[in-house]
């Protein structure tokens, strides 16, 4: 068994700083996608690999996150040549509730277990506790109270999360630490920009075996900021948003995720507009057959679609749904960037003509989108409807969508771009609507107006 590892070779400075912090109470205020959870999975293995080590109990609100933590821990076991049983899924009944536990048993006799974020999951446990994405759990205070009890016998408690509003218990607890009301806590703060400065993109290049350059790093940063758009302050810069503004909470969306939903994306360069007509038609048909045909062929029930138009700046998006009982299930999302009008129309008709039971569709009829919306309404009378989006439309339709999400009658893909699209809907003067854009610096890669 190899018991040492050169941290500087595998981790970045902010990750090493965390591992070198031996405080029993630690909190990490962090950006998304900087490898924080990955760091703690290594720490869990290091702390449990010897007979005098400790168990680690990882909690998060999302089952996929708990599963991934165990996979990451298994990776470190392999890297460190630590003998361990393969992770397993165990259903444990406590308080008449079934909870899913993912577990690694180390040769030392210690275990790493990933649990749901409920306080009773920690009862009768002893060891180190990790609460990941703490701002999104339902009972932050209850879990914190249960975890602190483990410190009596030498355990530790680590909290890490991105922000989820300025009045969230996670942020309120950080304020207490900063005011000195919680004196025993060690506070870490890592923004996305800091992570990049300390080598995040270089580490990504190393893992993907691609060449690093300053130009590529700049493009990478711009691309990430374009994903999170107006929500970048909270997701990347660790600045919580003002409470009561975000209409679709991330936690709500996470309960409706479907990882199997395909997303077909296609961008044409500026030269495509001037290609011969038959060549453009062939390219559209190829995209349809390769990326869309199989999926729509499996839609047996009543089909519905929404179409948001964009041309050279924003995306055009086609969202295809199937009615199954009370549920509207997303079957595929198609994103088009820099597509000429005629080719957008060609693709739309290919899709609609090949659906077995098309029952309805809404088309964005603002600005340049009105031309396509009008053509489609004439081609599919009684099925396609033009939509002129207004405050009245937002006030009527957004609550219906939110209600469907709350009742779990609507599915969304597990895709950061699309999940971030929901985050720009804010409650403005009592109306849920898309806020005015403020990050025009990434106009070239913005998704929606």
Short mmCIF file of C-alpha atoms in Angstrom, two decimals:
data_model
loop_
_atom_site.label_atom_id
_atom_site.label_comp_id
_atom_site.label_asym_id
_atom_site.label_seq_id
_atom_site.Cartn_x
_atom_site.Cartn_y
_atom_site.Cartn_z
CA UNK A 1 0.00 0.00 0.00
CA UNK A 2 1.39 3.38 -1.00
CA UNK A 3 0.67 5.88 1.77
CA UNK A 4 2.06 9.13 0.37
CA UNK A 5 1.26 11.33 -2.58
CA UNK A 6 2.89 14.44 -3.98
CA UNK A 7 0.05 16.89 -3.55
CA UNK A 8 1.66 19.52 -5.77
CA UNK A 9 1.53 17.11 -8.70
CA UNK A 10 -2.17 16.33 -8.44
CA UNK A 11 -3.81 19.31 -6.75
CA UNK A 12 -3.90 23.08 -7.04
CA UNK A 13 -2.80 25.53 -4.31
CA UNK A 14 -6.30 26.23 -2.99
CA UNK A 15 -6.96 22.47 -2.77
CA UNK A 16 -3.69 21.87 -0.95
CA UNK A 17 -4.50 24.72 1.44
CA UNK A 18 -7.71 22.92 2.35
CA UNK A 19 -5.95 19.60 2.97
CA UNK A 20 -3.31 21.29 5.11
CA UNK A 21 -5.98 22.87 7.29
CA UNK A 22 -6.37 20.48 10.23
CA UNK A 23 -9.13 22.46 11.94
CA UNK A 24 -12.01 20.33 13.15
CA UNK A 25 -14.50 22.91 11.82
CA UNK A 26 -14.04 24.16 8.25
CA UNK A 27 -16.26 25.95 5.75
CA UNK A 28 -15.51 26.39 2.04
CA UNK A 29 -17.36 29.17 0.22
CA UNK A 30 -16.69 28.26 -3.38
CA UNK A 31 -17.37 28.58 -7.09
CA UNK A 32 -18.82 25.73 -9.09
CA UNK A 33 -16.59 23.27 -10.95
CA UNK A 34 -13.29 23.93 -9.19
CA UNK A 35 -12.67 20.41 -7.84
CA UNK A 36 -13.63 21.03 -4.21
CA UNK A 37 -15.59 17.79 -3.74
CA UNK A 38 -12.81 15.92 -5.55
CA UNK A 39 -10.38 17.29 -2.96
CA UNK A 40 -12.48 16.06 -0.08
CA UNK A 41 -12.77 12.58 -1.60
CA UNK A 42 -8.97 12.37 -1.51
CA UNK A 43 -8.99 13.58 2.07
CA UNK A 44 -11.52 10.91 3.00
CA UNK A 45 -9.23 8.19 1.66
CA UNK A 46 -6.14 9.66 3.34
CA UNK A 47 -7.97 9.85 6.67
CA UNK A 48 -9.32 6.31 6.48
CA UNK A 49 -6.49 4.30 4.95
CA UNK A 50 -4.80 3.37 8.24
CA UNK A 51 -6.08 1.35 11.18
CA UNK A 52 -6.01 4.42 13.43
CA UNK A 53 -7.80 6.53 10.83
CA UNK A 54 -11.39 7.72 10.73
CA UNK A 55 -14.62 7.03 8.92
CA UNK A 56 -15.97 9.72 6.60
CA UNK A 57 -19.65 10.48 6.09
CA UNK A 58 -20.49 12.60 3.07
CA UNK A 59 -23.93 14.21 2.79
CA UNK A 60 -25.54 16.07 -0.09
CA UNK A 61 -29.03 16.83 -1.35
CA UNK A 62 -28.50 15.12 -4.70
CA UNK A 63 -28.20 11.34 -5.13
CA UNK A 64 -25.96 11.75 -8.17
CA UNK A 65 -23.54 13.80 -6.08
CA UNK A 66 -23.33 11.14 -3.38
CA UNK A 67 -22.73 8.48 -6.01
CA UNK A 68 -20.02 10.61 -7.66
CA UNK A 69 -18.24 11.21 -4.35
CA UNK A 70 -17.87 7.47 -3.87
CA UNK A 71 -16.62 7.08 -7.44
CA UNK A 72 -14.04 9.80 -6.80
CA UNK A 73 -13.01 8.09 -3.57
CA UNK A 74 -12.62 4.81 -5.45
CA UNK A 75 -10.38 6.62 -7.94
CA UNK A 76 -8.13 7.83 -5.12
CA UNK A 77 -8.03 4.35 -3.60
CA UNK A 78 -6.73 3.06 -6.92
CA UNK A 79 -4.27 5.95 -7.28
CA UNK A 80 -2.92 5.39 -3.76
CA UNK A 81 -2.98 1.59 -4.11
CA UNK A 82 -5.32 1.31 -1.15
CA UNK A 83 -7.18 -1.98 -1.01
CA UNK A 84 -10.91 -1.37 -0.85
CA UNK A 85 -14.14 -3.16 -1.65
CA UNK A 86 -16.08 -1.86 -4.60
CA UNK A 87 -18.67 0.73 -3.73
CA UNK A 88 -22.11 -0.65 -3.11
CA UNK A 89 -25.63 0.71 -2.84
CA UNK A 90 -27.48 -0.13 0.34
CA UNK A 91 -31.05 0.73 1.26
CA UNK A 92 -31.30 1.44 4.97
CA UNK A 93 -34.63 1.94 6.72
CA UNK A 94 -34.56 4.56 9.45
CA UNK A 95 -37.59 6.30 10.93
CA UNK A 96 -39.78 4.46 8.39
CA UNK A 97 -37.92 6.05 5.51
CA UNK A 98 -35.66 4.34 2.99
CA UNK A 99 -32.37 6.09 2.36
CA UNK A 100 -29.76 5.22 -0.23
CA UNK A 101 -26.19 4.80 0.97
CA UNK A 102 -23.14 4.45 -1.25
CA UNK A 103 -20.20 2.94 0.59
CA UNK A 104 -16.53 2.04 0.28
CA UNK A 105 -15.00 -0.29 2.84
CA UNK A 106 -11.24 0.16 3.17
CA UNK A 107 -8.77 -2.56 4.11
CA UNK A 108 -8.07 -0.63 7.31
CA UNK A 109 -11.60 -1.39 8.48
CA UNK A 110 -12.71 2.20 8.02
CA UNK A 111 -15.47 3.26 5.66
CA UNK A 112 -16.42 6.15 3.41
CA UNK A 113 -20.19 6.44 3.16
CA UNK A 114 -22.25 8.87 1.10
CA UNK A 115 -25.65 9.64 2.61
CA UNK A 116 -28.68 11.79 1.86
CA UNK A 117 -28.77 15.20 3.55
CA UNK A 118 -31.03 14.36 6.49
CA UNK A 119 -29.95 14.74 10.10
CA UNK A 120 -31.02 11.24 11.18
CA UNK A 121 -28.57 9.72 8.66
CA UNK A 122 -25.77 10.64 11.10
CA UNK A 123 -27.20 8.92 14.16
CA UNK A 124 -24.90 6.31 15.75
CA UNK A 125 -22.08 7.36 13.42
CA UNK A 126 -18.54 8.32 14.40
CA UNK A 127 -15.97 10.06 12.22
CA UNK A 128 -15.61 13.04 9.91
CA UNK A 129 -18.69 14.63 8.34
CA UNK A 130 -18.82 16.49 5.01
CA UNK A 131 -21.89 18.51 4.01
CA UNK A 132 -21.64 19.36 0.30
CA UNK A 133 -23.74 22.04 -1.43
CA UNK A 134 -25.00 23.00 2.00
CA UNK A 135 -26.93 25.97 0.64
CA UNK A 136 -29.30 23.57 -1.12
CA UNK A 137 -30.21 21.16 1.69
CA UNK A 138 -33.62 21.39 3.33
CA UNK A 139 -32.48 21.34 6.97
CA UNK A 140 -29.09 23.04 7.25
CA UNK A 141 -29.43 23.74 10.97
CA UNK A 142 -30.62 20.22 11.80
CA UNK A 143 -27.75 18.59 9.93
CA UNK A 144 -25.24 20.99 11.47
CA UNK A 145 -26.50 20.16 14.95
CA UNK A 146 -26.25 16.41 14.30
CA UNK A 147 -22.77 16.71 12.78
CA UNK A 148 -21.39 18.80 15.63
CA UNK A 149 -22.30 16.00 18.04
CA UNK A 150 -19.72 13.78 16.32
CA UNK A 151 -16.93 16.13 17.40
CA UNK A 152 -17.21 14.89 20.98
CA UNK A 153 -15.29 11.73 20.02
CA UNK A 154 -12.73 13.38 17.78
CA UNK A 155 -14.55 13.84 14.52
CA UNK A 156 -14.54 16.87 12.25
CA UNK A 157 -17.18 18.78 10.29
CA UNK A 158 -16.60 20.31 6.86
CA UNK A 159 -19.17 22.44 5.05
CA UNK A 160 -18.80 23.46 1.40
CA UNK A 161 -21.16 25.06 -1.06
CA UNK A 162 -21.86 27.55 -3.77
CA UNK A 163 -24.35 30.23 -2.77
CA UNK A 164 -28.13 30.04 -3.06
CA UNK A 165 -29.38 33.50 -2.10
CA UNK A 166 -28.31 36.02 0.50
CA UNK A 167 -30.89 34.95 3.10
CA UNK A 168 -30.01 31.26 2.84
CA UNK A 169 -28.89 29.63 6.14
CA UNK A 170 -25.51 28.85 4.55
CA UNK A 171 -24.81 32.51 3.82
CA UNK A 172 -26.20 33.65 7.17
CA UNK A 173 -23.82 31.22 8.88
CA UNK A 174 -20.87 32.61 6.90
CA UNK A 175 -21.82 36.10 8.11
CA UNK A 176 -21.74 34.81 11.69
CA UNK A 177 -18.24 33.44 11.15
CA UNK A 178 -17.04 36.72 9.65
CA UNK A 179 -18.56 38.72 12.53
CA UNK A 180 -16.72 36.52 15.01
CA UNK A 181 -19.85 34.95 16.45
CA UNK A 182 -18.62 31.48 15.42
CA UNK A 183 -14.99 31.67 16.47
CA UNK A 184 -13.88 28.06 15.95
CA UNK A 185 -14.51 27.87 12.22
CA UNK A 186 -11.80 28.05 9.55
CA UNK A 187 -13.18 29.84 6.48
CA UNK A 188 -11.98 29.19 2.91
CA UNK A 189 -13.07 31.29 -0.09
CA UNK A 190 -12.34 30.28 -3.70
CA UNK A 191 -13.84 32.07 -6.69
CA UNK A 192 -13.65 30.73 -10.22
CA UNK A 193 -11.20 33.49 -11.18
CA UNK A 194 -8.93 32.56 -8.27
CA UNK A 195 -9.07 28.90 -9.27
CA UNK A 196 -8.06 29.76 -12.84
CA UNK A 197 -5.25 31.99 -11.58
CA UNK A 198 -3.95 29.08 -9.50
CA UNK A 199 -3.95 26.69 -12.46
CA UNK A 200 -7.44 25.25 -12.94
CA UNK A 201 -7.40 25.46 -16.73
CA UNK A 202 -3.84 24.14 -16.90
CA UNK A 203 -4.96 21.14 -14.86
CA UNK A 204 -7.91 20.61 -17.23
CA UNK A 205 -5.53 20.73 -20.21
CA UNK A 206 -3.26 18.23 -18.49
CA UNK A 207 -6.09 15.78 -17.80
CA UNK A 208 -7.49 16.09 -21.33
CA UNK A 209 -4.04 16.02 -22.96
CA UNK A 210 -4.51 19.32 -24.78
CA UNK A 211 -2.04 22.16 -25.13
CA UNK A 212 -2.37 25.09 -22.76
CA UNK A 213 -2.03 28.64 -24.03
CA UNK A 214 -2.94 32.02 -22.61
CA UNK A 215 -5.33 32.55 -25.52
CA UNK A 216 -7.09 29.23 -24.92
CA UNK A 217 -7.36 29.97 -21.21
CA UNK A 218 -8.99 33.32 -21.94
CA UNK A 219 -11.48 31.62 -24.28
CA UNK A 220 -12.18 28.98 -21.61
CA UNK A 221 -12.98 31.65 -19.02
CA UNK A 222 -15.26 33.50 -21.45
CA UNK A 223 -17.04 30.25 -22.28
CA UNK A 224 -17.69 29.42 -18.63
CA UNK A 225 -18.98 32.92 -17.92
CA UNK A 226 -21.27 32.62 -20.94
CA UNK A 227 -22.77 29.48 -19.39
CA UNK A 228 -23.71 31.20 -16.15
CA UNK A 229 -24.41 34.60 -17.70
CA UNK A 230 -26.21 36.97 -15.32
CA UNK A 231 -25.94 34.36 -12.56
CA UNK A 232 -22.14 34.38 -12.65
CA UNK A 233 -21.84 36.48 -9.48
CA UNK A 234 -23.42 33.75 -7.40
CA UNK A 235 -22.20 30.65 -9.25
CA UNK A 236 -18.63 31.76 -9.99
CA UNK A 237 -17.74 34.83 -7.90
CA UNK A 238 -19.23 33.62 -4.58
CA UNK A 239 -21.55 36.63 -4.33
CA UNK A 240 -25.04 35.56 -3.18
CA UNK A 241 -27.96 37.08 -5.05
CA UNK A 242 -30.58 39.18 -3.33
CA UNK A 243 -33.34 37.03 -1.94
CA UNK A 244 -36.70 36.77 -3.61
CA UNK A 245 -35.50 37.48 -7.15
CA UNK A 246 -34.74 34.06 -8.64
CA UNK A 247 -38.01 32.50 -9.74
CA UNK A 248 -36.86 28.94 -10.42
CA UNK A 249 -34.64 27.80 -7.51
CA UNK A 250 -31.86 25.40 -8.46
CA UNK A 251 -33.11 22.93 -5.88
CA UNK A 252 -36.51 22.83 -7.59
CA UNK A 253 -34.92 22.17 -10.98
CA UNK A 254 -32.73 19.43 -9.56
CA UNK A 255 -35.81 17.47 -8.51
CA UNK A 256 -36.96 17.37 -12.15
CA UNK A 257 -33.70 16.40 -13.86
CA UNK A 258 -33.56 13.68 -16.49
CA UNK A 259 -30.02 12.81 -17.56
CA UNK A 260 -31.25 10.87 -20.59
CA UNK A 261 -32.66 13.92 -22.40
CA UNK A 262 -30.55 14.49 -25.55
CA UNK A 263 -29.47 17.98 -26.60
CA UNK A 264 -28.66 18.50 -30.27
CA UNK A 265 -26.47 21.56 -30.88
CA UNK A 266 -25.29 22.93 -34.21
CA UNK A 267 -23.46 26.14 -35.10
CA UNK A 268 -22.82 27.40 -38.62
CA UNK A 269 -20.05 29.86 -39.41
CA UNK A 270 -20.74 33.13 -41.20
CA UNK A 271 -19.73 31.68 -44.58
CA UNK A 272 -22.58 29.16 -44.50
CA UNK A 273 -25.11 31.81 -45.53
CA UNK A 274 -23.45 32.15 -48.95
CA UNK A 275 -23.17 28.44 -49.70
CA UNK A 276 -25.22 26.95 -52.56
CA UNK A 277 -28.80 26.18 -51.64
CA UNK A 278 -28.52 22.42 -52.25
CA UNK A 279 -25.43 22.23 -50.03
CA UNK A 280 -27.20 24.04 -47.19
CA UNK A 281 -30.23 21.79 -47.50
CA UNK A 282 -27.96 18.74 -47.40
CA UNK A 283 -26.25 19.97 -44.23
CA UNK A 284 -29.58 20.52 -42.50
CA UNK A 285 -30.85 17.09 -43.53
CA UNK A 286 -27.63 15.48 -42.30
CA UNK A 287 -27.98 17.17 -38.91
CA UNK A 288 -31.61 16.08 -38.68
CA UNK A 289 -30.88 12.44 -39.51
CA UNK A 290 -27.80 12.17 -37.30
CA UNK A 291 -28.99 14.04 -34.20
CA UNK A 292 -32.80 14.20 -34.15
CA UNK A 293 -34.45 11.50 -36.29
CA UNK A 294 -34.06 8.54 -33.92
CA UNK A 295 -35.37 10.46 -30.91
CA UNK A 296 -38.52 11.83 -32.50
CA UNK A 297 -39.24 8.41 -33.99
CA UNK A 298 -39.68 7.07 -30.45
CA UNK A 299 -42.34 9.65 -29.51
CA UNK A 300 -45.64 7.76 -29.55
CA UNK A 301 -47.88 10.06 -27.53
CA UNK A 302 -49.17 13.57 -28.16
CA UNK A 303 -46.25 15.82 -29.09
CA UNK A 304 -45.86 19.54 -28.37
CA UNK A 305 -43.07 22.00 -29.08
CA UNK A 306 -41.86 25.48 -28.27
CA UNK A 307 -39.65 27.55 -30.58
CA UNK A 308 -37.60 30.56 -29.46
CA UNK A 309 -36.08 32.38 -32.42
CA UNK A 310 -32.55 33.74 -32.70
CA UNK A 311 -30.37 34.59 -35.64
CA UNK A 312 -26.82 35.94 -35.40
CA UNK A 313 -26.70 36.82 -31.71
CA UNK A 314 -28.98 34.61 -29.68
CA UNK A 315 -29.70 30.92 -30.08
CA UNK A 316 -32.76 29.46 -31.72
CA UNK A 317 -34.13 26.74 -29.46
CA UNK A 318 -36.66 24.00 -30.23
CA UNK A 319 -37.99 22.25 -27.11
CA UNK A 320 -39.89 19.04 -27.89
CA UNK A 321 -42.25 17.44 -25.36
CA UNK A 322 -44.41 14.32 -25.11
CA UNK A 323 -47.60 14.18 -23.06
CA UNK A 324 -47.65 11.10 -20.82
CA UNK A 325 -50.63 11.14 -18.48
CA UNK A 326 -50.29 14.31 -16.40
CA UNK A 327 -46.63 14.71 -17.27
CA UNK A 328 -44.99 16.73 -20.03
CA UNK A 329 -41.71 14.93 -20.63
CA UNK A 330 -38.91 16.68 -22.47
CA UNK A 331 -37.76 14.38 -25.28
CA UNK A 332 -35.11 16.50 -27.00
CA UNK A 333 -33.84 20.07 -27.06
CA UNK A 334 -32.31 21.46 -30.25
CA UNK A 335 -30.08 24.55 -30.12
CA UNK A 336 -29.13 26.37 -33.31
CA UNK A 337 -26.60 29.16 -33.54
CA UNK A 338 -26.14 31.40 -36.59
CA UNK A 339 -28.64 29.51 -38.75
CA UNK A 340 -30.14 31.39 -41.73
CA UNK A 341 -33.93 31.80 -41.83
CA UNK A 342 -34.56 29.27 -44.60
CA UNK A 343 -32.51 26.55 -42.95
CA UNK A 344 -34.29 27.07 -39.63
CA UNK A 345 -37.60 26.69 -41.45
CA UNK A 346 -36.35 23.56 -43.22
CA UNK A 347 -35.33 21.91 -39.96
CA UNK A 348 -38.57 22.83 -38.21
CA UNK A 349 -40.69 21.32 -40.98
CA UNK A 350 -38.55 18.16 -41.00
CA UNK A 351 -39.22 17.75 -37.29
CA UNK A 352 -42.91 18.58 -37.33
CA UNK A 353 -43.69 16.49 -40.41
CA UNK A 354 -42.08 13.42 -38.86
CA UNK A 355 -43.87 13.52 -35.51
CA UNK A 356 -46.57 10.85 -35.32
CA UNK A 357 -49.01 12.94 -33.29
CA UNK A 358 -48.26 16.66 -33.29
CA UNK A 359 -50.88 18.38 -31.14
CA UNK A 360 -49.58 21.88 -30.57
CA UNK A 361 -46.72 24.35 -30.70
CA UNK A 362 -45.85 27.90 -29.68
CA UNK A 363 -43.51 30.05 -31.78
CA UNK A 364 -41.74 33.24 -30.74
CA UNK A 365 -43.19 35.94 -33.02
CA UNK A 366 -41.21 38.94 -31.83
CA UNK A 367 -38.95 40.83 -34.20
CA UNK A 368 -37.39 38.71 -36.92
CA UNK A 369 -39.01 35.59 -35.49
CA UNK A 370 -42.40 36.73 -36.70
CA UNK A 371 -41.66 35.68 -40.28
CA UNK A 372 -40.96 32.05 -39.35
CA UNK A 373 -43.80 31.94 -36.83
CA UNK A 374 -46.26 33.19 -39.44
CA UNK A 375 -45.12 30.63 -42.04
CA UNK A 376 -45.44 27.80 -39.55
CA UNK A 377 -48.90 28.91 -38.42
CA UNK A 378 -50.05 28.86 -42.05
CA UNK A 379 -48.42 25.46 -42.70
CA UNK A 380 -49.89 23.86 -39.55
CA UNK A 381 -53.27 25.58 -39.02
CA UNK A 382 -54.88 24.97 -35.67
CA UNK A 383 -51.66 23.48 -34.30
CA UNK A 384 -48.98 26.18 -34.37
CA UNK A 385 -49.63 29.46 -32.58
CA UNK A 386 -47.67 32.70 -32.76
CA UNK A 387 -46.67 34.15 -29.38
CA UNK A 388 -45.93 37.82 -28.75
CA UNK A 389 -44.17 37.68 -25.39
CA UNK A 390 -45.21 40.45 -22.99
CA UNK A 391 -45.51 41.07 -19.26
CA UNK A 392 -49.03 39.67 -19.41
CA UNK A 393 -47.73 36.51 -21.08
CA UNK A 394 -44.99 36.11 -18.45
CA UNK A 395 -47.51 36.63 -15.64
CA UNK A 396 -49.79 33.95 -17.08
CA UNK A 397 -47.31 31.30 -18.27
CA UNK A 398 -44.41 31.32 -15.80
CA UNK A 399 -46.55 30.28 -12.79
CA UNK A 400 -47.92 27.38 -14.86
CA UNK A 401 -44.39 26.18 -15.62
CA UNK A 402 -43.30 26.55 -12.01
CA UNK A 403 -46.36 24.65 -10.81
CA UNK A 404 -45.56 21.80 -13.23
CA UNK A 405 -42.01 21.64 -11.88
CA UNK A 406 -43.20 21.65 -8.28
CA UNK A 407 -45.60 18.80 -9.05
CA UNK A 408 -42.81 16.99 -10.95
CA UNK A 409 -44.89 16.94 -14.12
CA UNK A 410 -42.17 18.51 -16.27
CA UNK A 411 -38.64 17.28 -16.94
CA UNK A 412 -35.46 19.22 -17.69
CA UNK A 413 -32.06 17.98 -18.85
CA UNK A 414 -29.02 17.75 -16.61
CA UNK A 415 -27.19 20.44 -18.55
CA UNK A 416 -25.54 23.49 -16.99
CA UNK A 417 -26.29 25.73 -19.97
CA UNK A 418 -30.01 25.05 -19.83
CA UNK A 419 -30.23 25.06 -16.04
CA UNK A 420 -28.57 28.47 -16.10
CA UNK A 421 -31.20 29.67 -18.57
CA UNK A 422 -33.79 29.16 -15.86
CA UNK A 423 -31.72 31.23 -13.42
CA UNK A 424 -32.17 34.45 -15.42
CA UNK A 425 -35.92 34.42 -14.76
CA UNK A 426 -36.44 36.82 -11.87
CA UNK A 427 -39.40 38.22 -10.00
CA UNK A 428 -39.47 41.85 -11.12
CA UNK A 429 -42.25 44.06 -9.75
CA UNK A 430 -44.26 40.94 -9.03
CA UNK A 431 -43.88 39.47 -12.53
CA UNK A 432 -41.59 36.48 -13.24
CA UNK A 433 -39.68 37.46 -16.37
CA UNK A 434 -36.26 37.38 -18.00
CA UNK A 435 -34.14 40.15 -16.54
CA UNK A 436 -32.38 42.67 -18.73
CA UNK A 437 -28.91 41.46 -19.68
CA UNK A 438 -25.89 43.01 -18.01
CA UNK A 439 -22.99 40.92 -19.41
CA UNK A 440 -22.83 42.25 -22.94
CA UNK A 441 -19.12 41.48 -22.89
CA UNK A 442 -19.96 37.90 -23.87
CA UNK A 443 -22.48 38.89 -26.51
CA UNK A 444 -20.92 36.60 -29.10
CA UNK A 445 -21.74 33.54 -27.05
CA UNK A 446 -24.92 34.62 -25.30
CA UNK A 447 -27.84 32.24 -25.50
CA UNK A 448 -31.01 34.31 -25.24
CA UNK A 449 -32.03 37.95 -25.43
#
